[in-house]
Amino acid sequence: MPFMIGRGAVGRTLKHLQQGQIILNKNIKILMLAFNLDDEATGRRFPHHNGLYNFVFWHLPQLQYKNPDVQMITLNKLTPTPWIKAYFGDDTKLLIDCDSRTREDIHEHVKKVLGIPEFSVTSKEEGIEQKPNPANFGSKFARQCICEVPGQVPCPGWQPLPLEMTGKGRKKLQEQAEG
Amino acid sequence: MAALRLMCSSLLSLNFLTKAETAIGGRRWRKRRWAPIAASKLFVVRERTPIDPEEYEELKVRYAHYRTAVRSIREYFKQELLAQTSALTDKSHMEQEEKHLAQCLSENERWNRESAKFRQAREVIFEKEKQDLELKQLIEIEEQQEELHEKLRLQVLKTKDESKRFVSPENLENMIEVALNQRSIYNFAIDPEGNRFIEQADGSTVVQKSGNEDEDGVHRNPEAETLESRTALTKE
């Protein structure tokens, strides 16, 4: 992975993305997050926006990873207070005021208010690992080789192949048939 | 283009495909639409593909089983999907969702009110700080103005004071006389405190203490001519 420098590098790892806890309500189509960054030019500082900024920095990639069909937009220098707005499919809007709130608070609240309700959760959403295909075989699976399966040809290392399955055997049989 | 043609010709050369069957990418083969079929090919009738009857029957049965299985799986998947989607649009499900949404909205309202309180508290502090800063700035400006006024006042006084010693057409002759008669002494020794030691003609030393100088650097020697004595000359 390039750019494995700085605190942002953690947020670009697959492990971090998979640890996202928030799965959004299926009716939510758009999520808008607006906050201001400290302005170096004018020297203006916005400490009450830090909570939402940190939430976006650490949790937005996780959120998008778990909800790829939701459009997520971040906006800058729009309003004096930070906010999150969720737009539902039936034109309902939900505005969350994040003034002077910490990252953890915002995370908990978003999970509660915008998260999928328990009765809608299916095993896929829960993130339950899909059972691996029992037909698979290989170094990472229960059966190491196809020869372990009853009814399959055993590996020649365990038991020699019948004559007609080997190259030299076939050649021999061919010779016998000709001769 | 060339690659396609090559492909067609190579497939044709394998002798199991007709020209029509090798047409790839929508291009008719070499012969044009309006070109007539060659005389040698006009009445060509291909022979039927040979079908082994036993194999045919066997395959027929096997295909029937296979297709039934595939169809049943497809139907099963369709039913499952239908069940899933209908569950989402089910009335009870919709009611549950609406209820949940209402709960979420009310919870959010409560949270927003708390946030509003935080914001108000913050704004009070912010306003106070802003006012303090403004006051401080005003005070600074006032002080600067005062300093400026004082400076100008002193300047005016100084100029007034100096104007008394200006040379006017009436003073001119007398001032010339004074200037000609006055001598500045540069032949003096000086100590670190700034006291000047001037040797007199008779060998004695006169001390001019530092701090007795006027703005021009001229020593106000009590024995020497004072400002009054100078101006007294003008009155004469």
Short mmCIF file of C-alpha atoms in Angstrom, two decimals:
data_model
loop_
_atom_site.label_atom_id
_atom_site.label_comp_id
_atom_site.label_asym_id
_atom_site.label_seq_id
_atom_site.Cartn_x
_atom_site.Cartn_y
_atom_site.Cartn_z
CA MET A 1 0.00 0.00 0.00
CA PRO A 2 1.52 3.37 -0.90
CA PHE A 3 1.67 6.27 1.53
CA MET A 4 2.07 4.12 4.65
CA ILE A 5 3.10 7.27 6.45
CA GLY A 6 1.13 9.27 8.97
CA ARG A 7 -1.98 8.54 11.00
CA GLY A 8 -4.18 8.38 7.90
CA ALA A 9 -2.47 5.18 6.78
CA VAL A 10 -4.42 3.13 9.31
CA GLY A 11 -7.68 4.26 7.79
CA ARG A 12 -6.64 2.90 4.41
CA THR A 13 -6.19 -0.67 5.60
CA LEU A 14 -8.81 -3.32 4.83
CA LYS A 15 -8.86 -4.41 8.45
CA HIS A 16 -9.89 -0.94 9.56
CA LEU A 17 -12.62 -0.78 6.94
CA GLN A 18 -14.02 -4.14 7.89
CA GLN A 19 -14.26 -3.07 11.52
CA GLY A 20 -16.90 -0.48 10.67
CA GLN A 21 -19.87 -0.87 13.00
CA ILE A 22 -22.47 1.33 11.34
CA ILE A 23 -24.70 -0.20 8.70
CA LEU A 24 -27.14 2.46 7.56
CA ASN A 25 -30.89 2.16 7.14
CA LYS A 26 -31.76 0.88 3.68
CA ASN A 27 -33.95 3.94 3.04
CA ILE A 28 -31.07 6.38 3.36
CA LYS A 29 -29.84 7.48 -0.05
CA ILE A 30 -27.64 10.50 0.65
CA LEU A 31 -25.50 11.52 3.61
CA MET A 32 -24.08 15.04 3.81
CA LEU A 33 -21.47 16.01 6.39
CA ALA A 34 -20.42 19.65 6.75
CA PHE A 35 -17.66 21.05 8.93
CA ASN A 36 -15.03 23.82 8.88
CA LEU A 37 -11.30 23.38 9.13
CA ASP A 38 -9.05 25.78 11.05
CA ASP A 39 -8.26 28.61 8.64
CA GLU A 40 -4.53 29.27 8.60
CA ALA A 41 -4.80 32.34 6.42
CA THR A 42 -7.12 34.29 8.71
CA GLY A 43 -6.15 32.48 11.90
CA ARG A 44 -9.75 31.49 12.64
CA ARG A 45 -10.14 28.36 14.68
CA PHE A 46 -13.18 26.07 14.93
CA PRO A 47 -12.67 23.81 17.94
CA HIS A 48 -16.38 22.94 18.01
CA HIS A 49 -16.00 21.29 14.58
CA ASN A 50 -13.21 18.92 15.67
CA GLY A 51 -15.57 16.15 16.71
CA LEU A 52 -17.21 15.87 13.31
CA TYR A 53 -13.89 16.28 11.52
CA ASN A 54 -12.44 13.35 13.46
CA PHE A 55 -15.56 11.31 12.81
CA VAL A 56 -15.19 11.93 9.08
CA PHE A 57 -11.46 11.23 9.18
CA TRP A 58 -11.73 7.90 10.99
CA HIS A 59 -15.23 6.58 10.36
CA LEU A 60 -16.40 7.82 6.96
CA PRO A 61 -14.30 5.30 5.00
CA GLN A 62 -15.71 2.55 7.20
CA LEU A 63 -19.20 3.87 6.64
CA GLN A 64 -18.82 3.98 2.87
CA TYR A 65 -17.26 0.52 2.83
CA LYS A 66 -20.22 -0.97 4.66
CA ASN A 67 -22.77 1.07 2.69
CA PRO A 68 -21.47 1.32 -0.87
CA ASP A 69 -24.85 2.36 -2.32
CA VAL A 70 -25.23 5.47 -0.18
CA GLN A 71 -23.89 8.75 -1.60
CA MET A 72 -21.73 10.44 1.01
CA ILE A 73 -20.66 14.03 0.56
CA THR A 74 -18.43 16.14 2.78
CA LEU A 75 -18.78 19.91 2.64
CA ASN A 76 -16.42 22.62 3.91
CA LYS A 77 -16.77 26.21 5.11
CA LEU A 78 -20.51 26.26 4.62
CA THR A 79 -22.03 27.08 8.01
CA PRO A 80 -20.70 28.16 11.42
CA THR A 81 -21.90 24.91 13.01
CA PRO A 82 -21.08 21.35 11.91
CA TRP A 83 -23.95 19.10 10.88
CA ILE A 84 -24.87 15.78 9.30
CA LYS A 85 -27.94 15.47 7.09
CA ALA A 86 -29.46 12.20 5.92
CA TYR A 87 -31.86 12.13 2.96
CA PHE A 88 -34.28 9.21 2.84
CA GLY A 89 -35.90 7.66 -0.20
CA ASP A 90 -39.31 9.04 0.74
CA ASP A 91 -37.98 12.64 0.94
CA THR A 92 -37.64 12.63 4.73
CA LYS A 93 -34.62 14.53 6.00
CA LEU A 94 -32.83 14.08 9.29
CA LEU A 95 -30.51 16.84 10.51
CA ILE A 96 -27.98 16.07 13.23
CA ASP A 97 -26.40 19.07 14.97
CA CYS A 98 -22.83 18.19 15.90
CA ASP A 99 -21.75 21.43 17.57
CA SER A 100 -19.11 20.79 20.29
CA ARG A 101 -19.67 17.02 20.17
CA THR A 102 -16.94 14.42 20.38
CA ARG A 103 -16.20 11.81 17.73
CA GLU A 104 -17.44 8.97 19.96
CA ASP A 105 -20.71 10.76 20.73
CA ILE A 106 -21.39 11.38 17.06
CA HIS A 107 -20.55 7.76 16.21
CA GLU A 108 -22.93 6.40 18.84
CA HIS A 109 -25.71 8.74 17.84
CA VAL A 110 -25.39 8.02 14.12
CA LYS A 111 -25.44 4.29 14.86
CA LYS A 112 -28.60 4.71 16.92
CA VAL A 113 -30.49 7.09 14.68
CA LEU A 114 -29.34 6.25 11.14
CA GLY A 115 -28.37 2.63 11.67
CA ILE A 116 -30.37 -0.28 10.35
CA PRO A 117 -33.13 -1.41 12.76
CA GLU A 118 -32.79 -4.88 14.28
CA PHE A 119 -35.83 -6.31 12.52
CA SER A 120 -34.34 -5.44 9.12
CA VAL A 121 -30.99 -7.04 9.68
CA THR A 122 -30.23 -10.10 7.58
CA SER A 123 -27.25 -12.37 8.01
CA LYS A 124 -25.49 -10.55 5.17
CA GLU A 125 -25.81 -7.21 6.91
CA GLU A 126 -24.71 -8.60 10.20
CA GLY A 127 -21.45 -9.32 8.51
CA ILE A 128 -21.61 -12.97 9.43
CA GLU A 129 -18.87 -14.62 7.48
CA GLN A 130 -20.22 -16.46 4.51
CA LYS A 131 -19.70 -20.20 5.01
CA PRO A 132 -16.98 -21.36 2.71
CA ASN A 133 -17.99 -23.64 -0.09
CA PRO A 134 -17.63 -27.18 1.30
CA ALA A 135 -16.72 -28.42 -2.16
CA ASN A 136 -13.43 -26.46 -2.05
CA PHE A 137 -10.19 -28.28 -1.48
CA GLY A 138 -6.67 -27.00 -1.08
CA SER A 139 -4.09 -25.87 1.45
CA LYS A 140 -6.57 -23.51 3.22
CA PHE A 141 -9.47 -25.95 3.35
CA ALA A 142 -10.40 -29.13 5.13
CA ARG A 143 -9.48 -31.40 2.25
CA GLN A 144 -5.99 -30.92 0.99
CA CYS A 145 -6.32 -32.66 -2.33
CA ILE A 146 -9.17 -33.88 -4.57
CA CYS A 147 -7.81 -37.37 -4.17
CA GLU A 148 -9.13 -37.39 -0.59
CA VAL A 149 -12.71 -37.31 -1.87
CA PRO A 150 -14.20 -40.78 -2.14
CA GLY A 151 -14.79 -41.71 -5.74
CA GLN A 152 -11.93 -39.60 -7.07
CA VAL A 153 -8.69 -40.86 -8.51
CA PRO A 154 -6.14 -41.27 -5.68
CA CYS A 155 -2.80 -39.45 -5.93
CA PRO A 156 -0.13 -41.65 -7.55
CA GLY A 157 2.00 -41.01 -4.45
CA TRP A 158 -0.45 -43.06 -2.39
CA GLN A 159 -1.42 -45.64 -4.94
CA PRO A 160 -0.01 -46.25 -8.42
CA LEU A 161 -2.34 -45.29 -11.26
CA PRO A 162 -3.78 -48.03 -13.45
CA LEU A 163 -1.75 -48.76 -16.56
CA GLU A 164 -4.14 -47.13 -19.02
CA MET A 165 -3.88 -43.76 -17.16
CA THR A 166 -0.12 -43.42 -17.47
CA GLY A 167 1.67 -42.25 -20.57
CA LYS A 168 4.06 -45.18 -20.70
CA GLY A 169 1.18 -47.60 -20.03
CA ARG A 170 -0.83 -46.25 -22.90
CA LYS A 171 2.14 -46.45 -25.17
CA LYS A 172 2.70 -50.04 -24.10
CA LEU A 173 -0.94 -50.94 -24.75
CA GLN A 174 -0.75 -49.26 -28.13
CA GLU A 175 2.30 -51.29 -28.98
CA GLN A 176 0.58 -54.48 -27.86
CA ALA A 177 -2.49 -53.66 -29.92
CA GLU A 178 -0.33 -53.03 -33.01
CA GLY A 179 1.84 -56.02 -32.35
CA MET B 1 -9.88 -5.76 -39.45
CA ALA B 2 -7.12 -7.94 -40.71
CA ALA B 3 -7.20 -9.97 -37.53
CA LEU B 4 -10.90 -10.66 -37.96
CA ARG B 5 -10.40 -11.79 -41.55
CA LEU B 6 -7.59 -14.07 -40.48
CA MET B 7 -9.78 -15.53 -37.78
CA CYS B 8 -12.64 -16.19 -40.20
CA SER B 9 -10.42 -17.86 -42.74
CA SER B 10 -8.71 -20.00 -40.11
CA LEU B 11 -12.06 -21.17 -38.72
CA LEU B 12 -13.30 -21.96 -42.18
CA SER B 13 -10.22 -23.96 -42.94
CA LEU B 14 -11.06 -26.26 -40.05
CA ASN B 15 -13.85 -27.64 -42.25
CA PHE B 16 -16.63 -27.86 -39.73
CA LEU B 17 -18.11 -24.36 -40.12
CA THR B 18 -19.83 -22.77 -43.07
CA LYS B 19 -19.04 -19.33 -44.30
CA ALA B 20 -22.18 -17.98 -42.70
CA GLU B 21 -21.25 -19.55 -39.39
CA THR B 22 -17.81 -17.95 -39.41
CA ALA B 23 -19.10 -14.41 -39.90
CA ILE B 24 -17.73 -12.58 -36.87
CA GLY B 25 -18.41 -9.01 -35.91
CA GLY B 26 -21.10 -8.45 -38.55
CA ARG B 27 -18.99 -8.61 -41.69
CA ARG B 28 -20.36 -10.81 -44.47
CA TRP B 29 -17.72 -13.01 -45.97
CA ARG B 30 -15.71 -12.07 -49.03
CA LYS B 31 -18.60 -12.35 -51.48
CA ARG B 32 -20.95 -9.36 -51.63
CA ARG B 33 -24.67 -9.52 -51.01
CA TRP B 34 -25.55 -8.98 -54.63
CA ALA B 35 -22.88 -11.40 -55.87
CA PRO B 36 -24.48 -14.61 -57.14
CA ILE B 37 -23.68 -17.98 -55.66
CA ALA B 38 -21.03 -19.83 -57.66
CA ALA B 39 -22.32 -22.44 -60.11
CA SER B 40 -20.42 -25.18 -58.34
CA LYS B 41 -22.04 -24.32 -55.04
CA LEU B 42 -25.55 -23.52 -56.28
CA PHE B 43 -27.29 -26.82 -55.58
CA VAL B 44 -25.07 -28.06 -52.79
CA VAL B 45 -27.08 -29.85 -50.15
CA ARG B 46 -25.29 -30.81 -47.00
CA GLU B 47 -25.75 -34.28 -45.59
CA ARG B 48 -27.58 -34.71 -42.35
CA THR B 49 -25.42 -34.92 -39.26
CA PRO B 50 -25.33 -38.57 -38.20
CA ILE B 51 -27.11 -39.20 -34.89
CA ASP B 52 -26.48 -42.39 -32.98
CA PRO B 53 -30.04 -43.39 -31.92
CA GLU B 54 -28.98 -45.07 -28.66
CA GLU B 55 -26.84 -42.09 -27.72
CA TYR B 56 -29.66 -39.79 -28.71
CA GLU B 57 -32.16 -41.53 -26.47
CA GLU B 58 -29.73 -41.66 -23.58
CA LEU B 59 -28.85 -37.97 -23.93
CA LYS B 60 -32.51 -37.06 -24.21
CA VAL B 61 -33.23 -38.63 -20.84
CA ARG B 62 -30.15 -37.12 -19.24
CA TYR B 63 -30.90 -33.67 -20.60
CA ALA B 64 -34.43 -33.89 -19.29
CA HIS B 65 -33.16 -34.66 -15.81
CA TYR B 66 -30.55 -31.90 -16.02
CA ARG B 67 -32.97 -29.27 -17.23
CA THR B 68 -35.51 -30.19 -14.61
CA ALA B 69 -32.88 -29.78 -11.92
CA VAL B 70 -31.69 -26.42 -13.26
CA ARG B 71 -35.25 -25.17 -13.66
CA SER B 72 -36.14 -26.21 -10.13
CA ILE B 73 -33.10 -24.39 -8.74
CA ARG B 74 -33.96 -21.25 -10.70
CA GLU B 75 -37.55 -21.36 -9.49
CA TYR B 76 -36.38 -21.84 -5.94
CA PHE B 77 -34.11 -18.79 -6.17
CA LYS B 78 -36.90 -16.71 -7.68
CA GLN B 79 -39.24 -17.66 -4.88
CA GLU B 80 -36.64 -16.82 -2.26
CA LEU B 81 -36.02 -13.42 -3.79
CA LEU B 82 -39.74 -12.76 -3.99
CA ALA B 83 -40.13 -13.73 -0.34
CA GLN B 84 -37.33 -11.32 0.61
CA THR B 85 -38.72 -8.38 -1.39
CA SER B 86 -42.28 -8.99 -0.25
CA ALA B 87 -41.09 -9.08 3.34
CA LEU B 88 -39.73 -5.58 2.83
CA THR B 89 -43.01 -4.26 1.46
CA ASP B 90 -45.11 -6.21 3.92
CA LYS B 91 -47.58 -4.05 5.84
CA SER B 92 -46.38 -5.01 9.29
CA HIS B 93 -42.81 -4.42 8.22
CA MET B 94 -43.70 -0.97 6.91
CA GLU B 95 -45.44 -0.11 10.15
CA GLN B 96 -42.42 -1.22 12.11
CA GLU B 97 -40.17 0.90 9.94
CA GLU B 98 -42.36 3.98 10.33
CA LYS B 99 -42.42 3.53 14.07
CA HIS B 100 -38.66 3.13 14.13
CA LEU B 101 -38.21 6.26 12.02
CA ALA B 102 -40.46 8.28 14.34
CA GLN B 103 -38.41 7.10 17.32
CA CYS B 104 -35.18 8.04 15.57
CA LEU B 105 -36.50 11.51 14.74
CA SER B 106 -37.56 12.18 18.33
CA GLU B 107 -34.25 10.92 19.69
CA ASN B 108 -32.45 13.15 17.23
CA GLU B 109 -34.51 16.15 18.32
CA ARG B 110 -33.43 15.58 21.90
CA TRP B 111 -29.80 15.33 20.85
CA ASN B 112 -30.06 18.49 18.78
CA ARG B 113 -31.45 20.39 21.76
CA GLU B 114 -28.45 19.32 23.83
CA SER B 115 -26.13 20.42 21.05
CA ALA B 116 -27.93 23.78 20.94
CA LYS B 117 -27.17 24.24 24.64
CA PHE B 118 -23.48 23.55 24.04
CA ARG B 119 -23.53 26.04 21.21
CA GLN B 120 -25.15 28.75 23.29
CA ALA B 121 -22.62 28.28 26.09
CA ARG B 122 -19.80 28.49 23.59
CA GLU B 123 -21.22 31.57 21.91
CA VAL B 124 -21.53 33.42 25.24
CA ILE B 125 -17.84 32.88 25.89
CA PHE B 126 -17.00 33.81 22.33
CA GLU B 127 -19.02 37.04 22.50
CA LYS B 128 -17.36 38.03 25.77
CA GLU B 129 -13.92 37.41 24.33
CA LYS B 130 -14.83 39.42 21.26
CA GLN B 131 -16.06 42.34 23.35
CA ASP B 132 -12.94 42.25 25.51
CA LEU B 133 -10.78 42.35 22.45
CA GLU B 134 -12.71 45.26 20.98
CA LEU B 135 -12.44 47.20 24.24
CA LYS B 136 -8.73 46.55 24.41
CA GLN B 137 -8.31 47.76 20.86
CA LEU B 138 -10.30 50.94 21.57
CA ILE B 139 -8.16 51.66 24.61
CA GLU B 140 -5.02 51.18 22.58
CA ILE B 141 -6.26 53.58 19.93
CA GLU B 142 -7.13 56.17 22.57
CA GLU B 143 -3.71 55.91 24.16
CA GLN B 144 -2.06 56.30 20.81
CA GLN B 145 -4.15 59.40 20.13
CA GLU B 146 -3.18 60.89 23.47
CA GLU B 147 0.48 60.27 22.84
CA LEU B 148 0.20 61.94 19.50
CA HIS B 149 -1.53 64.98 20.95
CA GLU B 150 1.08 65.33 23.66
CA LYS B 151 3.86 65.07 21.14
CA LEU B 152 2.30 67.74 18.94
CA ARG B 153 1.72 70.03 21.92
CA LEU B 154 5.34 69.81 22.95
CA GLN B 155 6.37 70.44 19.37
CA VAL B 156 4.27 73.60 19.28
CA LEU B 157 5.72 74.85 22.56
CA LYS B 158 9.24 74.19 21.39
CA THR B 159 8.63 76.09 18.17
CA LYS B 160 7.16 79.01 20.10
CA ASP B 161 10.16 79.00 22.37
CA GLU B 162 12.55 78.91 19.48
CA SER B 163 10.76 81.68 17.68
CA LYS B 164 11.93 84.06 20.41
CA ARG B 165 15.48 83.59 19.27
CA PHE B 166 14.75 84.06 15.56
CA VAL B 167 16.61 86.75 13.76
CA SER B 168 14.33 89.53 12.49
CA PRO B 169 15.23 92.49 10.28
CA GLU B 170 15.34 94.71 13.41
CA ASN B 171 17.61 92.28 15.30
CA LEU B 172 19.87 91.68 12.40
CA GLU B 173 22.63 94.23 13.06
CA ASN B 174 22.79 93.43 16.78
CA MET B 175 22.84 89.68 16.23
CA ILE B 176 25.69 90.07 13.79
CA GLU B 177 27.59 92.09 16.41
CA VAL B 178 26.89 89.43 19.06
CA ALA B 179 27.95 86.64 16.76
CA LEU B 180 31.14 88.41 15.81
CA ASN B 181 32.01 89.18 19.43
CA GLN B 182 31.23 85.72 20.72
CA ARG B 183 33.83 83.02 20.59
CA SER B 184 33.25 79.28 20.97
CA ILE B 185 35.88 77.37 22.89
CA TYR B 186 36.77 73.98 21.47
CA ASN B 187 40.10 73.59 23.22
CA PHE B 188 38.87 71.72 26.30
CA ALA B 189 39.48 68.40 28.04
CA ILE B 190 36.54 66.20 28.89
CA ASP B 191 36.03 63.58 31.55
CA PRO B 192 33.68 60.54 31.40
CA GLU B 193 30.92 62.50 33.12
CA GLY B 194 31.00 65.10 30.41
CA ASN B 195 32.60 67.91 32.46
CA ARG B 196 34.73 70.20 30.34
CA PHE B 197 38.07 71.55 31.62
CA ILE B 198 39.18 74.74 29.88
CA GLU B 199 42.63 76.20 30.50
CA GLN B 200 42.62 79.96 30.95
CA ALA B 201 45.29 82.33 29.81
CA ASP B 202 46.65 82.75 33.32
CA GLY B 203 47.11 78.96 33.78
CA SER B 204 44.00 78.27 35.90
CA THR B 205 41.38 75.74 34.86
CA VAL B 206 37.68 76.46 34.59
CA VAL B 207 35.29 73.54 34.94
CA GLN B 208 32.04 73.51 32.97
CA LYS B 209 29.85 70.85 34.57
CA SER B 210 27.78 68.65 32.29
CA GLY B 211 24.04 69.28 32.37
CA ASN B 212 24.41 73.01 31.95
CA GLU B 213 24.02 72.86 28.19
CA ASP B 214 21.07 74.23 26.25
CA GLU B 215 19.47 72.54 23.17
CA ASP B 216 22.18 73.75 20.84
CA GLY B 217 24.90 72.19 22.98
CA VAL B 218 26.15 75.58 24.09
CA HIS B 219 27.28 75.66 27.69
CA ARG B 220 25.39 78.02 29.88
CA ASN B 221 28.33 79.36 31.73
CA PRO B 222 27.13 81.60 34.54
CA GLU B 223 30.06 83.92 33.75
CA ALA B 224 29.26 83.95 30.07
CA GLU B 225 26.47 85.88 28.39
CA THR B 226 23.02 84.61 29.21
CA LEU B 227 19.94 84.70 27.04
CA GLU B 228 18.66 87.79 28.89
CA SER B 229 21.92 89.61 28.46
CA ARG B 230 21.84 88.74 24.76
CA THR B 231 18.33 89.99 24.33
CA ALA B 232 19.21 93.03 26.42
CA LEU B 233 21.57 94.02 23.65
CA THR B 234 18.66 94.00 21.22
CA LYS B 235 16.74 96.48 23.34
CA GLU B 236 19.53 98.95 23.12
#
